[in-house]
Coordinates of C-alpha atoms in Angstrom, one line a residue:
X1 CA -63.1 -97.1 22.4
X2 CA -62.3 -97.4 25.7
X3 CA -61.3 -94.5 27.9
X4 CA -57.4 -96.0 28.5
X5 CA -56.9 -95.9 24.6
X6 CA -59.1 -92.6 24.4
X7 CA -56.5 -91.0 27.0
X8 CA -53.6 -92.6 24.9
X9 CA -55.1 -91.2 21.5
X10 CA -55.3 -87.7 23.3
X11 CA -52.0 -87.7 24.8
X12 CA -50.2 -88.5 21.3
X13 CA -52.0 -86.0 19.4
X14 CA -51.5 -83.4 22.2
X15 CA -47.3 -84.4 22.1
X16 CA -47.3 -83.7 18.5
X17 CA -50.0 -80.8 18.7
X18 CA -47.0 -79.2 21.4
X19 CA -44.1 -79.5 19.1
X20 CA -45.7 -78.3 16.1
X21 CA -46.8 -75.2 18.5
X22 CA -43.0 -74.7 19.4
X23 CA -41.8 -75.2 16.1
X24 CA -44.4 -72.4 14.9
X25 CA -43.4 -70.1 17.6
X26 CA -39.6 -70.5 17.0
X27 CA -40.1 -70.0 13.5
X28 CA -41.7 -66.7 14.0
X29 CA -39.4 -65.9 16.4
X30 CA -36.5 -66.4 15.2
X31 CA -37.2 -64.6 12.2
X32 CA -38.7 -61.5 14.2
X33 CA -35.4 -61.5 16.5
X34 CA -32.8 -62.1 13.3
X35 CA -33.5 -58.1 12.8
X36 CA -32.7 -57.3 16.3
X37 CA -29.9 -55.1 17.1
X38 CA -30.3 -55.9 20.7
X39 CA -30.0 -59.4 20.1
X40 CA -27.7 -59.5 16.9
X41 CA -25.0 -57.1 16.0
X42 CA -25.9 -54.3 13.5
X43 CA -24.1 -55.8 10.6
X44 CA -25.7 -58.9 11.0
X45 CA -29.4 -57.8 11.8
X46 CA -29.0 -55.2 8.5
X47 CA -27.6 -58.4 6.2
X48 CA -31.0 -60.3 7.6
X49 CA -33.1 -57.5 7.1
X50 CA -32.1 -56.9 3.4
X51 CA -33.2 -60.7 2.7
X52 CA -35.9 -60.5 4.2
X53 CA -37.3 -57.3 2.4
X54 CA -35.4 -58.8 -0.9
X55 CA -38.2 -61.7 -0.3
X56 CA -40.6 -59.7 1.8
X57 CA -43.9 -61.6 0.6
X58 CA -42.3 -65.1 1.6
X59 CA -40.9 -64.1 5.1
X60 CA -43.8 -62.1 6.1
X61 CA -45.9 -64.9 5.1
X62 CA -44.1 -67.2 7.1
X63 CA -43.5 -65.0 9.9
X64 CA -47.2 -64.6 9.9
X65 CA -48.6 -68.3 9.6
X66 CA -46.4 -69.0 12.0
X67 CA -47.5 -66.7 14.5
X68 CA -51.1 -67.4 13.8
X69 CA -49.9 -71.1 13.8
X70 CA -48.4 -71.3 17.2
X71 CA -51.6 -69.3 18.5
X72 CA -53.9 -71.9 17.2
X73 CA -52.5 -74.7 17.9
X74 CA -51.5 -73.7 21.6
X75 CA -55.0 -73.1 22.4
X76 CA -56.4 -76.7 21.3
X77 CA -55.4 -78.2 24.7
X78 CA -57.9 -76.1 26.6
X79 CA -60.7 -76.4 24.6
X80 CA -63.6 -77.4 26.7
X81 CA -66.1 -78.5 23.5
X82 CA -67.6 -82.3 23.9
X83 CA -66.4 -83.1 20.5
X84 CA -62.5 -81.9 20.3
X85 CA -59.7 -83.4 22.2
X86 CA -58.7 -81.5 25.2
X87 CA -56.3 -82.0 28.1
X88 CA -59.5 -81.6 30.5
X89 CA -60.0 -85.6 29.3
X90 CA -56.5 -86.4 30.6
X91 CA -55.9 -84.5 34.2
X92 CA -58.3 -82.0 34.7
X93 CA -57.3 -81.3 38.1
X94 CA -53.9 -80.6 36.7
X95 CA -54.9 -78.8 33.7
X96 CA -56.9 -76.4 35.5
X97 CA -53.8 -75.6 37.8
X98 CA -51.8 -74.8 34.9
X99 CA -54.6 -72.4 33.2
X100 CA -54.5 -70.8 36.7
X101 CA -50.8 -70.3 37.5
X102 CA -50.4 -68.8 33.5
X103 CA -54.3 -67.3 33.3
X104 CA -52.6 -63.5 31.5
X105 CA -50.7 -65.6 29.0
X106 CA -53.6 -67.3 28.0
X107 CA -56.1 -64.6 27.7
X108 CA -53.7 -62.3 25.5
X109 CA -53.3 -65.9 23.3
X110 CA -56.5 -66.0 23.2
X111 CA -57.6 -62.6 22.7
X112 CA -55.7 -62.8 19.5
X113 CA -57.2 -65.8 18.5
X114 CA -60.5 -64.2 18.9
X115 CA -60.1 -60.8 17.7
X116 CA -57.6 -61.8 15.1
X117 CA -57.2 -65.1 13.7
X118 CA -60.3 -67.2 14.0
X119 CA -62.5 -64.1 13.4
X120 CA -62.0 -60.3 12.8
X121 CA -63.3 -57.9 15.7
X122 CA -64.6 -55.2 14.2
X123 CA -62.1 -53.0 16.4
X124 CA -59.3 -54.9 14.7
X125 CA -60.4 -53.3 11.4
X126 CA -59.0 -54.9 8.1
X127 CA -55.6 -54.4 8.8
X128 CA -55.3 -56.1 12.3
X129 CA -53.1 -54.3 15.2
X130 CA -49.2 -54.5 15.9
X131 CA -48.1 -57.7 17.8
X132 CA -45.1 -56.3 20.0
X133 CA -41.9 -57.8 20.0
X134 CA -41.4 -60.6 22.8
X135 CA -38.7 -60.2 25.3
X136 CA -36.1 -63.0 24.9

């Protein structure tokens, strides 16, 4: 393959790889802000909240694939491993700039990937930690 159509292949998977992040993340937060009296009224984030414990095995399992999802997914354009697609193959230069200029966004993403979703830290225990709402 040459390394034209191996940039192409990248790029395309990377464009879908990005929307399916921000569809994950919207998902998760959309449902986690739909129960927020700061960002809906009272009425409205009670009526949400009794659906969503009405069918709290669905939603939470949603809420939490799509968290985990979104955290997954978000990380594959950094990885540095010889056989995964990565960004680095496209514009390293730029790539690099980017991980600098958002460097304590990254490493909370991927301490939770680490300590949370693609293994359990022992610290973690079996019931995980708290992820804190986002500010919107």
């Amino acid at each position: 393959m040459s390394k034209d159509k191996n940039k192409k292949e990248i790029a395309d998977y990377f464009r879908l790889n990005i929307f399916e992040a921000f569809s994950a993340y919207n998902t998760w937060k959309m449902l986690h802000c739909s129960i927020s009296r700061g960002i809906v009224s009272k009425e409205m984030a009670d009526r949400y909240l009794e659906t969503l414990n009405y069918h709290n095995d669905f939603f939470q399992t949603v809420k939490k694939n799509s968290l985990i999802s979104f955290v997954m997914l978000s990380l594959h354009a950094f990885d540095k491993r010889d056989d995964s697609f990565s960004l680095y193959e496209i514009d390293q230069f730029e790539l690099e700039k980017f991980i600098s200029n958002n460097k304590e966004v990254l490493e909370k993403l991927k301490m939770l990937r680490h300590k949370l979703f693609a293994h359990r830290d022992n610290e973690a225990g079996s019931r995980g930690c708290k992820i804190v709402c986002v500010k919107v």
